[in-house]
PDB file of C-alpha atoms and ligand atoms in Angstrom:
ATOM      1  CA  UNK A   4     -20.720  -1.130 -26.180  1.00  0.00           C
ATOM      2  CA  UNK A   5     -17.404  -0.074 -25.763  1.00  0.00           C
ATOM      3  CA  UNK A   6     -14.265  -1.767 -26.488  1.00  0.00           C
ATOM      4  CA  UNK A   7     -10.758  -1.116 -27.754  1.00  0.00           C
ATOM      5  CA  UNK A   8      -8.956  -1.107 -30.952  1.00  0.00           C
ATOM      6  CA  UNK A   9      -7.021  -4.867 -30.090  1.00  0.00           C
ATOM      7  CA  UNK A  10     -11.029  -5.992 -29.803  1.00  0.00           C
ATOM      8  CA  UNK A  11     -11.917  -4.958 -33.635  1.00  0.00           C
ATOM      9  CA  UNK A  12      -8.476  -5.694 -35.214  1.00  0.00           C
ATOM     10  CA  UNK A  13      -8.436  -9.410 -34.047  1.00  0.00           C
ATOM     11  CA  UNK A  14     -12.463  -9.339 -35.282  1.00  0.00           C
ATOM     12  CA  UNK A  15     -11.045  -8.369 -37.916  1.00  0.00           C
ATOM     13  CA  UNK A  16      -8.259 -10.860 -38.808  1.00  0.00           C
ATOM     14  CA  UNK A  17     -10.198 -13.683 -37.647  1.00  0.00           C
ATOM     15  CA  UNK A  18     -12.810 -13.077 -39.752  1.00  0.00           C
ATOM     16  CA  UNK A  19     -10.188 -11.722 -43.084  1.00  0.00           C
ATOM     17  CA  UNK A  20     -12.540  -8.142 -43.357  1.00  0.00           C
ATOM     18  CA  UNK A  21     -11.652  -4.556 -42.722  1.00  0.00           C
ATOM     19  CA  UNK A  22     -13.308  -3.015 -39.901  1.00  0.00           C
ATOM     20  CA  UNK A  23     -14.614   0.447 -41.543  1.00  0.00           C
ATOM     21  CA  UNK A  24     -13.244   4.074 -39.027  1.00  0.00           C
ATOM     22  CA  UNK A  25     -15.495   6.852 -40.125  1.00  0.00           C
ATOM     23  CA  UNK A  26     -14.581  10.122 -39.013  1.00  0.00           C
ATOM     24  CA  UNK A  27     -18.105  11.843 -36.866  1.00  0.00           C
ATOM     25  CA  UNK A  28     -17.327  15.433 -36.710  1.00  0.00           C
ATOM     26  CA  UNK A  29     -20.889  15.670 -35.479  1.00  0.00           C
ATOM     27  CA  UNK A  30     -23.883  13.763 -34.113  1.00  0.00           C
ATOM     28  CA  UNK A  31     -25.442  12.816 -37.571  1.00  0.00           C
ATOM     29  CA  UNK A  32     -22.770  11.283 -38.980  1.00  0.00           C
ATOM     30  CA  UNK A  33     -22.589   9.497 -35.673  1.00  0.00           C
ATOM     31  CA  UNK A  34     -26.176   8.075 -36.226  1.00  0.00           C
ATOM     32  CA  UNK A  35     -25.735   7.117 -39.535  1.00  0.00           C
ATOM     33  CA  UNK A  36     -22.550   5.074 -38.987  1.00  0.00           C
ATOM     34  CA  UNK A  37     -24.282   2.962 -35.728  1.00  0.00           C
ATOM     35  CA  UNK A  38     -27.672   2.669 -37.472  1.00  0.00           C
ATOM     36  CA  UNK A  39     -25.995   0.576 -40.126  1.00  0.00           C
ATOM     37  CA  UNK A  40     -23.480  -0.985 -37.855  1.00  0.00           C
ATOM     38  CA  UNK A  41     -26.865  -1.979 -35.099  1.00  0.00           C
ATOM     39  CA  UNK A  42     -28.720  -3.343 -38.505  1.00  0.00           C
ATOM     40  CA  UNK A  43     -25.611  -6.101 -39.774  1.00  0.00           C
ATOM     41  CA  UNK A  44     -24.494  -6.662 -36.403  1.00  0.00           C
ATOM     42  CA  UNK A  45     -21.098  -5.716 -36.861  1.00  0.00           C
ATOM     43  CA  UNK A  46     -18.042  -3.700 -35.440  1.00  0.00           C
ATOM     44  CA  UNK A  47     -17.066  -0.439 -35.939  1.00  0.00           C
ATOM     45  CA  UNK A  48     -14.887   2.416 -35.173  1.00  0.00           C
ATOM     46  CA  UNK A  49     -16.305   6.329 -34.984  1.00  0.00           C
ATOM     47  CA  UNK A  50     -13.140   8.862 -34.944  1.00  0.00           C
ATOM     48  CA  UNK A  51     -12.293  12.131 -34.533  1.00  0.00           C
ATOM     49  CA  UNK A  52      -9.689  13.915 -36.466  1.00  0.00           C
ATOM     50  CA  UNK A  53      -7.184  16.365 -34.518  1.00  0.00           C
ATOM     51  CA  UNK A  54      -7.885  18.064 -37.291  1.00  0.00           C
ATOM     52  CA  UNK A  55     -11.125  18.556 -36.667  1.00  0.00           C
ATOM     53  CA  UNK A  56     -10.867  20.778 -33.556  1.00  0.00           C
ATOM     54  CA  UNK A  57     -12.069  23.535 -35.186  1.00  0.00           C
ATOM     55  CA  UNK A  58     -15.226  21.835 -36.886  1.00  0.00           C
ATOM     56  CA  UNK A  59     -15.977  20.710 -33.889  1.00  0.00           C
ATOM     57  CA  UNK A  60     -13.867  20.018 -30.275  1.00  0.00           C
ATOM     58  CA  UNK A  61     -13.091  17.143 -28.857  1.00  0.00           C
ATOM     59  CA  UNK A  62     -14.656  18.121 -25.859  1.00  0.00           C
ATOM     60  CA  UNK A  63     -17.710  18.598 -26.973  1.00  0.00           C
ATOM     61  CA  UNK A  64     -18.216  15.267 -29.568  1.00  0.00           C
ATOM     62  CA  UNK A  65     -16.269  13.378 -26.978  1.00  0.00           C
ATOM     63  CA  UNK A  66     -18.415  12.871 -24.367  1.00  0.00           C
ATOM     64  CA  UNK A  67     -21.050  12.522 -27.156  1.00  0.00           C
ATOM     65  CA  UNK A  68     -18.863   9.520 -29.154  1.00  0.00           C
ATOM     66  CA  UNK A  69     -18.558   7.250 -25.899  1.00  0.00           C
ATOM     67  CA  UNK A  70     -22.384   7.942 -24.813  1.00  0.00           C
ATOM     68  CA  UNK A  71     -23.705   6.375 -28.215  1.00  0.00           C
ATOM     69  CA  UNK A  72     -20.598   3.681 -28.308  1.00  0.00           C
ATOM     70  CA  UNK A  73     -21.652   2.412 -24.808  1.00  0.00           C
ATOM     71  CA  UNK A  74     -25.313   2.524 -25.482  1.00  0.00           C
ATOM     72  CA  UNK A  75     -24.792   0.298 -28.927  1.00  0.00           C
ATOM     73  CA  UNK A  76     -25.701  -2.743 -29.099  1.00  0.00           C
ATOM     74  CA  UNK A  77     -22.556  -4.219 -31.077  1.00  0.00           C
ATOM     75  CA  UNK A  78     -18.539  -3.531 -30.417  1.00  0.00           C
ATOM     76  CA  UNK A  79     -17.868   0.057 -30.994  1.00  0.00           C
ATOM     77  CA  UNK A  80     -14.529   1.616 -30.546  1.00  0.00           C
ATOM     78  CA  UNK A  81     -13.728   5.231 -30.065  1.00  0.00           C
ATOM     79  CA  UNK A  82     -10.790   6.357 -31.739  1.00  0.00           C
ATOM     80  CA  UNK A  83      -8.730   9.681 -32.102  1.00  0.00           C
ATOM     81  CA  UNK A  84      -7.287   9.911 -35.164  1.00  0.00           C
ATOM     82  CA  UNK A  85      -4.292  11.669 -36.892  1.00  0.00           C
ATOM     83  CA  UNK A  86      -3.402  12.562 -33.278  1.00  0.00           C
ATOM     84  CA  UNK A  87      -0.248  14.916 -33.660  1.00  0.00           C
ATOM     85  CA  UNK A  88       0.047  15.882 -29.883  1.00  0.00           C
ATOM     86  CA  UNK A  89       0.633  14.039 -26.975  1.00  0.00           C
ATOM     87  CA  UNK A  90      -1.542  16.371 -25.111  1.00  0.00           C
ATOM     88  CA  UNK A  91      -4.610  15.434 -27.827  1.00  0.00           C
ATOM     89  CA  UNK A  92      -4.420  12.437 -27.092  1.00  0.00           C
ATOM     90  CA  UNK A  93      -4.190  12.163 -23.492  1.00  0.00           C
ATOM     91  CA  UNK A  94      -6.963  14.606 -23.494  1.00  0.00           C
ATOM     92  CA  UNK A  95      -9.221  12.295 -25.544  1.00  0.00           C
ATOM     93  CA  UNK A  96      -8.361   9.088 -23.553  1.00  0.00           C
ATOM     94  CA  UNK A  97      -9.625  11.092 -20.441  1.00  0.00           C
ATOM     95  CA  UNK A  98     -13.090  11.490 -22.149  1.00  0.00           C
ATOM     96  CA  UNK A  99     -12.989   7.290 -22.556  1.00  0.00           C
ATOM     97  CA  UNK A 100     -11.342   6.891 -25.994  1.00  0.00           C
ATOM     98  CA  UNK A 101     -10.709   3.009 -26.387  1.00  0.00           C
ATOM     99  CA  UNK A 102      -8.234   3.940 -29.125  1.00  0.00           C
ATOM    100  CA  UNK A 103      -5.930   6.380 -30.191  1.00  0.00           C
ATOM    101  CA  UNK A 104      -3.817   7.157 -33.491  1.00  0.00           C
ATOM    102  CA  UNK A 105      -0.423   8.765 -32.881  1.00  0.00           C
ATOM    103  CA  UNK A 106       0.732  10.374 -36.500  1.00  0.00           C
ATOM    104  CA  UNK A 107       4.963  11.178 -36.328  1.00  0.00           C
ATOM    105  CA  UNK A 108       5.103  10.163 -39.880  1.00  0.00           C
ATOM    106  CA  UNK A 109       6.285  13.653 -40.992  1.00  0.00           C
ATOM    107  CA  UNK A 110       8.981  13.167 -38.481  1.00  0.00           C
ATOM    108  CA  UNK A 111      11.819  11.376 -38.441  1.00  0.00           C
ATOM    109  CA  UNK A 112      12.497   7.646 -37.751  1.00  0.00           C
ATOM    110  CA  UNK A 113      13.555   8.036 -35.063  1.00  0.00           C
ATOM    111  CA  UNK A 114      11.627  10.532 -33.408  1.00  0.00           C
ATOM    112  CA  UNK A 115       8.410   8.731 -34.714  1.00  0.00           C
ATOM    113  CA  UNK A 116       9.913   6.152 -32.627  1.00  0.00           C
ATOM    114  CA  UNK A 117      10.223   7.844 -29.982  1.00  0.00           C
ATOM    115  CA  UNK A 118       6.726   9.597 -29.655  1.00  0.00           C
ATOM    116  CA  UNK A 119       5.380   6.851 -30.661  1.00  0.00           C
ATOM    117  CA  UNK A 120       6.797   4.628 -27.526  1.00  0.00           C
ATOM    118  CA  UNK A 121       5.032   8.093 -25.253  1.00  0.00           C
ATOM    119  CA  UNK A 122       1.846   7.361 -26.387  1.00  0.00           C
ATOM    120  CA  UNK A 123       2.131   3.389 -26.482  1.00  0.00           C
ATOM    121  CA  UNK A 124       2.726   3.629 -22.808  1.00  0.00           C
ATOM    122  CA  UNK A 125       0.299   6.108 -22.644  1.00  0.00           C
ATOM    123  CA  UNK A 126      -2.946   4.463 -24.127  1.00  0.00           C
ATOM    124  CA  UNK A 127      -1.829   1.158 -21.908  1.00  0.00           C
ATOM    125  CA  UNK A 128      -2.796   2.804 -18.965  1.00  0.00           C
ATOM    126  CA  UNK A 129      -6.033   3.076 -20.021  1.00  0.00           C
ATOM    127  CA  UNK A 130      -6.594  -0.358 -21.696  1.00  0.00           C
ATOM    128  CA  UNK A 131      -6.801   1.658 -24.822  1.00  0.00           C
ATOM    129  CA  UNK A 132      -5.362   0.238 -28.377  1.00  0.00           C
ATOM    130  CA  UNK A 133      -2.879   2.603 -30.574  1.00  0.00           C
ATOM    131  CA  UNK A 134      -2.282   3.194 -34.217  1.00  0.00           C
ATOM    132  CA  UNK A 135       1.193   4.522 -35.558  1.00  0.00           C
ATOM    133  CA  UNK A 136       1.791   5.400 -39.355  1.00  0.00           C
ATOM    134  CA  UNK A 137       4.953   4.918 -41.687  1.00  0.00           C
ATOM    135  CA  UNK A 138       4.693   6.414 -44.761  1.00  0.00           C
ATOM    136  CA  UNK A 139       3.153  10.050 -45.831  1.00  0.00           C
ATOM    137  CA  UNK A 140      -0.014  10.325 -47.134  1.00  0.00           C
ATOM    138  CA  UNK A 141      -0.513  12.785 -49.752  1.00  0.00           C
ATOM    139  CA  UNK A 142      -4.282  14.807 -49.560  1.00  0.00           C
ATOM    140  CA  UNK A 143      -5.516  15.394 -52.528  1.00  0.00           C
ATOM    141  CA  UNK A 144      -5.008  18.929 -52.683  1.00  0.00           C
ATOM    142  CA  UNK A 145      -1.060  18.091 -52.003  1.00  0.00           C
ATOM    143  CA  UNK A 146      -0.340  16.132 -55.191  1.00  0.00           C
ATOM    144  CA  UNK A 147      -1.281  13.672 -57.382  1.00  0.00           C
ATOM    145  CA  UNK A 148      -3.830  11.332 -56.649  1.00  0.00           C
ATOM    146  CA  UNK A 149      -1.901   8.733 -56.617  1.00  0.00           C
ATOM    147  CA  UNK A 150      -0.041   9.568 -53.965  1.00  0.00           C
ATOM    148  CA  UNK A 151       3.414  10.704 -55.714  1.00  0.00           C
ATOM    149  CA  UNK A 152       3.916  14.247 -54.422  1.00  0.00           C
ATOM    150  CA  UNK A 153       7.833  14.250 -53.934  1.00  0.00           C
ATOM    151  CA  UNK A 154       8.102  10.968 -55.129  1.00  0.00           C
ATOM    152  CA  UNK A 155       7.187   7.303 -54.524  1.00  0.00           C
ATOM    153  CA  UNK A 156       9.599   7.916 -51.541  1.00  0.00           C
ATOM    154  CA  UNK A 157       5.974   8.823 -48.972  1.00  0.00           C
ATOM    155  CA  UNK A 158       5.065   4.835 -50.138  1.00  0.00           C
ATOM    156  CA  UNK A 159       5.803   2.986 -47.043  1.00  0.00           C
ATOM    157  CA  UNK A 160       8.601   0.717 -46.988  1.00  0.00           C
ATOM    158  CA  UNK A 161       8.407  -2.673 -45.836  1.00  0.00           C
ATOM    159  CA  UNK A 162      11.590  -2.829 -44.210  1.00  0.00           C
ATOM    160  CA  UNK A 163      11.062   0.028 -42.190  1.00  0.00           C
ATOM    161  CA  UNK A 164       7.720  -0.557 -41.254  1.00  0.00           C
ATOM    162  CA  UNK A 165       9.527  -4.162 -39.865  1.00  0.00           C
ATOM    163  CA  UNK A 166      11.768  -1.899 -37.475  1.00  0.00           C
ATOM    164  CA  UNK A 167       8.756   0.195 -36.222  1.00  0.00           C
ATOM    165  CA  UNK A 168       6.741  -2.149 -35.247  1.00  0.00           C
ATOM    166  CA  UNK A 169       9.548  -3.963 -33.162  1.00  0.00           C
ATOM    167  CA  UNK A 170      10.341  -1.364 -32.254  1.00  0.00           C
ATOM    168  CA  UNK A 171       7.118  -0.088 -30.812  1.00  0.00           C
ATOM    169  CA  UNK A 172       4.966  -3.023 -30.624  1.00  0.00           C
ATOM    170  CA  UNK A 173       1.643  -0.983 -31.751  1.00  0.00           C
ATOM    171  CA  UNK A 174      -1.810  -2.620 -32.799  1.00  0.00           C
ATOM    172  CA  UNK A 175      -2.108  -1.187 -36.059  1.00  0.00           C
ATOM    173  CA  UNK A 176      -0.063   0.503 -38.573  1.00  0.00           C
ATOM    174  CA  UNK A 177      -0.927   2.538 -41.182  1.00  0.00           C
ATOM    175  CA  UNK A 178       0.707   2.553 -44.510  1.00  0.00           C
ATOM    176  CA  UNK A 179       1.022   4.521 -47.216  1.00  0.00           C
ATOM    177  CA  UNK A 180       0.879   2.746 -50.668  1.00  0.00           C
ATOM    178  CA  UNK A 181      -1.823   5.335 -53.312  1.00  0.00           C
ATOM    179  CA  UNK A 182      -4.334   6.188 -51.161  1.00  0.00           C
ATOM    180  CA  UNK A 183      -5.225  10.298 -50.740  1.00  0.00           C
ATOM    181  CA  UNK A 184      -7.158  11.662 -48.235  1.00  0.00           C
ATOM    182  CA  UNK A 185     -10.018  13.952 -49.474  1.00  0.00           C
ATOM    183  CA  UNK A 186     -11.633  13.659 -53.275  1.00  0.00           C
ATOM    184  CA  UNK A 187      -9.568  11.674 -55.742  1.00  0.00           C
ATOM    185  CA  UNK A 188      -8.677  13.761 -58.603  1.00  0.00           C
ATOM    186  CA  UNK A 189      -8.102  10.895 -60.772  1.00  0.00           C
ATOM    187  CA  UNK A 190      -8.173   7.091 -60.403  1.00  0.00           C
ATOM    188  CA  UNK A 191      -6.292   5.616 -57.275  1.00  0.00           C
ATOM    189  CA  UNK A 192      -3.507   3.312 -58.555  1.00  0.00           C
ATOM    190  CA  UNK A 193      -2.869   1.236 -55.442  1.00  0.00           C
ATOM    191  CA  UNK A 194       0.587  -0.832 -54.928  1.00  0.00           C
ATOM    192  CA  UNK A 195      -0.745  -3.770 -53.164  1.00  0.00           C
ATOM    193  CA  UNK A 196       2.371  -5.736 -53.885  1.00  0.00           C
ATOM    194  CA  UNK A 197       3.445  -3.190 -50.911  1.00  0.00           C
ATOM    195  CA  UNK A 198       0.915  -4.163 -49.169  1.00  0.00           C
ATOM    196  CA  UNK A 199       1.461  -7.635 -49.180  1.00  0.00           C
ATOM    197  CA  UNK A 200       5.366  -7.014 -48.098  1.00  0.00           C
ATOM    198  CA  UNK A 201       4.311  -4.750 -45.034  1.00  0.00           C
ATOM    199  CA  UNK A 202       2.004  -7.569 -44.156  1.00  0.00           C
ATOM    200  CA  UNK A 203       4.352 -10.362 -44.264  1.00  0.00           C
ATOM    201  CA  UNK A 204       7.091  -8.599 -42.515  1.00  0.00           C
ATOM    202  CA  UNK A 205       5.368  -6.777 -39.481  1.00  0.00           C
ATOM    203  CA  UNK A 206       2.126  -9.056 -39.214  1.00  0.00           C
ATOM    204  CA  UNK A 207      -0.434  -6.963 -37.999  1.00  0.00           C
ATOM    205  CA  UNK A 208      -3.463  -5.299 -38.406  1.00  0.00           C
ATOM    206  CA  UNK A 209      -2.771  -2.188 -41.534  1.00  0.00           C
ATOM    207  CA  UNK A 210      -4.912   0.135 -41.896  1.00  0.00           C
ATOM    208  CA  UNK A 211      -5.690   1.976 -45.143  1.00  0.00           C
ATOM    209  CA  UNK A 212      -6.257   5.930 -44.646  1.00  0.00           C
ATOM    210  CA  UNK A 213      -8.587   7.790 -47.223  1.00  0.00           C
ATOM    211  CA  UNK A 214     -10.694   5.359 -47.884  1.00  0.00           C
ATOM    212  CA  UNK A 215     -13.775   6.958 -48.858  1.00  0.00           C
ATOM    213  CA  UNK A 216     -13.608   6.884 -52.615  1.00  0.00           C
ATOM    214  CA  UNK A 217     -12.114   3.722 -53.570  1.00  0.00           C
ATOM    215  CA  UNK A 218     -13.397   1.470 -55.468  1.00  0.00           C
ATOM    216  CA  UNK A 219     -15.478  -1.653 -54.819  1.00  0.00           C
ATOM    217  CA  UNK A 220     -12.584  -4.214 -56.387  1.00  0.00           C
ATOM    218  CA  UNK A 221      -9.360  -1.965 -54.989  1.00  0.00           C
ATOM    219  CA  UNK A 222     -11.199  -2.596 -51.194  1.00  0.00           C
ATOM    220  CA  UNK A 223     -11.230  -5.808 -51.895  1.00  0.00           C
ATOM    221  CA  UNK A 224      -7.904  -6.586 -53.139  1.00  0.00           C
ATOM    222  CA  UNK A 225      -6.575  -4.302 -50.048  1.00  0.00           C
ATOM    223  CA  UNK A 226      -8.754  -6.487 -47.398  1.00  0.00           C
ATOM    224  CA  UNK A 227      -7.085  -9.731 -49.170  1.00  0.00           C
ATOM    225  CA  UNK A 228      -3.713  -8.122 -49.133  1.00  0.00           C
ATOM    226  CA  UNK A 229      -3.598  -7.330 -45.116  1.00  0.00           C
ATOM    227  CA  UNK A 230      -5.759  -4.110 -44.722  1.00  0.00           C
ATOM    228  CA  UNK A 231      -7.809  -4.618 -41.682  1.00  0.00           C
ATOM    229  CA  UNK A 232      -9.577  -0.989 -40.638  1.00  0.00           C
ATOM    230  CA  UNK A 233     -10.350   1.374 -43.442  1.00  0.00           C
ATOM    231  CA  UNK A 234     -10.838   4.970 -42.588  1.00  0.00           C
ATOM    232  CA  UNK A 235     -13.152   6.889 -44.812  1.00  0.00           C
ATOM    233  CA  UNK A 236     -14.822  10.597 -44.177  1.00  0.00           C
ATOM    234  CA  UNK A 237     -14.933  12.565 -47.252  1.00  0.00           C
ATOM    235  CA  UNK A 238     -17.580  11.114 -49.643  1.00  0.00           C
ATOM    236  CA  UNK A 239     -19.852  10.516 -46.969  1.00  0.00           C
ATOM    237  CA  UNK A 240     -19.977  14.073 -45.808  1.00  0.00           C
ATOM    238  CA  UNK A 241     -20.662  15.259 -49.617  1.00  0.00           C
ATOM    239  CA  UNK A 242     -23.096  12.783 -49.031  1.00  0.00           C
ATOM    240  CA  UNK A 243     -24.672  14.448 -46.681  1.00  0.00           C
ATOM    241  CA  UNK A 244     -23.880  17.911 -47.987  1.00  0.00           C
ATOM    242  CA  UNK A 245     -25.294  16.483 -51.406  1.00  0.00           C
ATOM    243  CA  UNK A 246     -28.943  15.758 -50.051  1.00  0.00           C
ATOM    244  CA  UNK A 247     -29.080  18.966 -48.069  1.00  0.00           C
ATOM    245  CA  UNK A 248     -28.335  20.994 -50.872  1.00  0.00           C
ATOM    246  CA  UNK A 249     -31.213  19.182 -53.281  1.00  0.00           C
ATOM    247  CA  UNK A 250     -33.598  19.184 -50.331  1.00  0.00           C
ATOM    248  CA  UNK A 251     -33.127  23.142 -49.209  1.00  0.00           C
ATOM    249  CA  UNK A 252     -33.169  23.559 -53.790  1.00  0.00           C
ATOM    250  CA  UNK A 253     -36.609  21.072 -54.057  1.00  0.00           C
ATOM    251  CA  UNK A 254     -38.877  23.317 -52.132  1.00  0.00           C
ATOM    252  CA  UNK A 255     -40.079  26.325 -49.543  1.00  0.00           C
ATOM    253  CA  UNK A 256     -40.266  26.139 -45.875  1.00  0.00           C
ATOM    254  CA  UNK A 257     -37.569  23.581 -45.775  1.00  0.00           C
ATOM    255  CA  UNK A 258     -36.458  23.666 -41.545  1.00  0.00           C
ATOM    256  CA  UNK A 259     -33.083  22.944 -40.021  1.00  0.00           C
ATOM    257  CA  UNK A 260     -34.252  19.485 -38.374  1.00  0.00           C
ATOM    258  CA  UNK A 261     -35.493  18.416 -42.078  1.00  0.00           C
ATOM    259  CA  UNK A 262     -31.670  19.286 -43.634  1.00  0.00           C
ATOM    260  CA  UNK A 263     -29.671  17.037 -40.563  1.00  0.00           C
ATOM    261  CA  UNK A 264     -32.830  13.990 -41.285  1.00  0.00           C
ATOM    262  CA  UNK A 265     -32.051  13.757 -44.707  1.00  0.00           C
ATOM    263  CA  UNK A 266     -27.942  14.701 -44.342  1.00  0.00           C
ATOM    264  CA  UNK A 267     -28.007  11.298 -42.099  1.00  0.00           C
ATOM    265  CA  UNK A 268     -30.017   9.120 -44.219  1.00  0.00           C
ATOM    266  CA  UNK A 269     -27.406   9.899 -47.655  1.00  0.00           C
ATOM    267  CA  UNK A 270     -24.520   9.490 -45.055  1.00  0.00           C
ATOM    268  CA  UNK A 271     -25.797   6.779 -43.717  1.00  0.00           C
ATOM    269  CA  UNK A 272     -26.811   5.003 -47.036  1.00  0.00           C
ATOM    270  CA  UNK A 273     -23.174   5.806 -48.455  1.00  0.00           C
ATOM    271  CA  UNK A 274     -21.536   4.433 -45.392  1.00  0.00           C
ATOM    272  CA  UNK A 275     -23.990   1.095 -46.236  1.00  0.00           C
ATOM    273  CA  UNK A 276     -22.492   0.616 -49.484  1.00  0.00           C
ATOM    274  CA  UNK A 277     -19.266   0.632 -48.045  1.00  0.00           C
ATOM    275  CA  UNK A 278     -19.453  -1.370 -44.802  1.00  0.00           C
ATOM    276  CA  UNK A 279     -20.719  -3.943 -46.913  1.00  0.00           C
ATOM    277  CA  UNK A 280     -17.326  -4.500 -48.894  1.00  0.00           C
ATOM    278  CA  UNK A 281     -15.870  -3.623 -45.864  1.00  0.00           C
ATOM    279  CA  UNK A 282     -17.141  -6.799 -43.812  1.00  0.00           C
ATOM    280  CA  UNK A 283     -18.279  -8.830 -47.210  1.00  0.00           C
ATOM    281  CA  UNK A 284     -21.713  -8.322 -46.521  1.00  0.00           C
ATOM    282  CA  UNK A 285     -24.162 -10.685 -49.128  1.00  0.00           C
TER     283      UNK A 285
HETATM  284  P1  13P B  30     -10.994  10.086 -46.517  1.00  0.00           P
HETATM  285  O1  13P B  30     -11.396  11.383 -46.161  1.00  0.00           O
HETATM  286  O2  13P B  30     -10.577  10.976 -47.874  1.00  0.00           O
HETATM  287  O3  13P B  30     -11.857   9.110 -46.917  1.00  0.00           O
HETATM  288  O4  13P B  30     -10.086   9.393 -45.198  1.00  0.00           O
HETATM  289  C1  13P B  30     -10.101   9.975 -43.623  1.00  0.00           C
HETATM  290  C2  13P B  30      -9.490   8.908 -43.403  1.00  0.00           C
HETATM  291  O5  13P B  30      -8.154   8.875 -43.848  1.00  0.00           O
HETATM  292  C3  13P B  30      -9.018   9.844 -41.935  1.00  0.00           C
HETATM  293  O6  13P B  30      -7.978   9.482 -41.066  1.00  0.00           O
END
């Protein structure tokens, strides 16, 4: 069943767990993630990132995501990830998305607040939820795996986050505390004291971006400190690619649907391992 961000965030707060938010720029990843959510009977978020528009247009994958969410027998939130323009967010909402992230993290505080407020007004018309970001998430190609590209100043400042949440009243806040998007080139060094302080001051569900590639122990501590949504993509997509490559190299006569089946199963297994930690499933 299709639900909004507020519903899955309140589940996460109540159960002191994190909801997995998986980028799904193809049908294969949608199938992999929803299969796990249905097996373990947990709510989940499937997300399309604006940056994936060139890989898969929103207009193509959006209606498929919404349909799969409606048909699922667990709560599924369909989320627009890293929306950088209000027009793109509006397009997603018109397609039936129940949540959007407005990413103004590279703007000044004032501009970020101004645009986030416009996004808040827009999502409310559709009964959807909103996530925004304060602090800048490095990508592993931009700097070190500790997110220190440009210095610790890119980490979220707890007092600034508090002011931002008071002004915008967003449903969830993405915070920068040491994770990075993409493949980790060194072990991440997460600033848990920072995330604890941000939670204390803002009281909103916090979001970890760059969630794939983080250790089990770090997931658990992050959740204890207030992370309620974990964005996860690169390592799952890499597992799908490894499985496809292994299959093609293993024998002759492999057809495309064999590759797809192998990739779905590899992504399912990878996200199953992550989800067991996020939802504290034995
Ligand atoms: P990874 O691809 O590093 O797991 O990050 C996903 C993400 O944060 C999407 O917003």
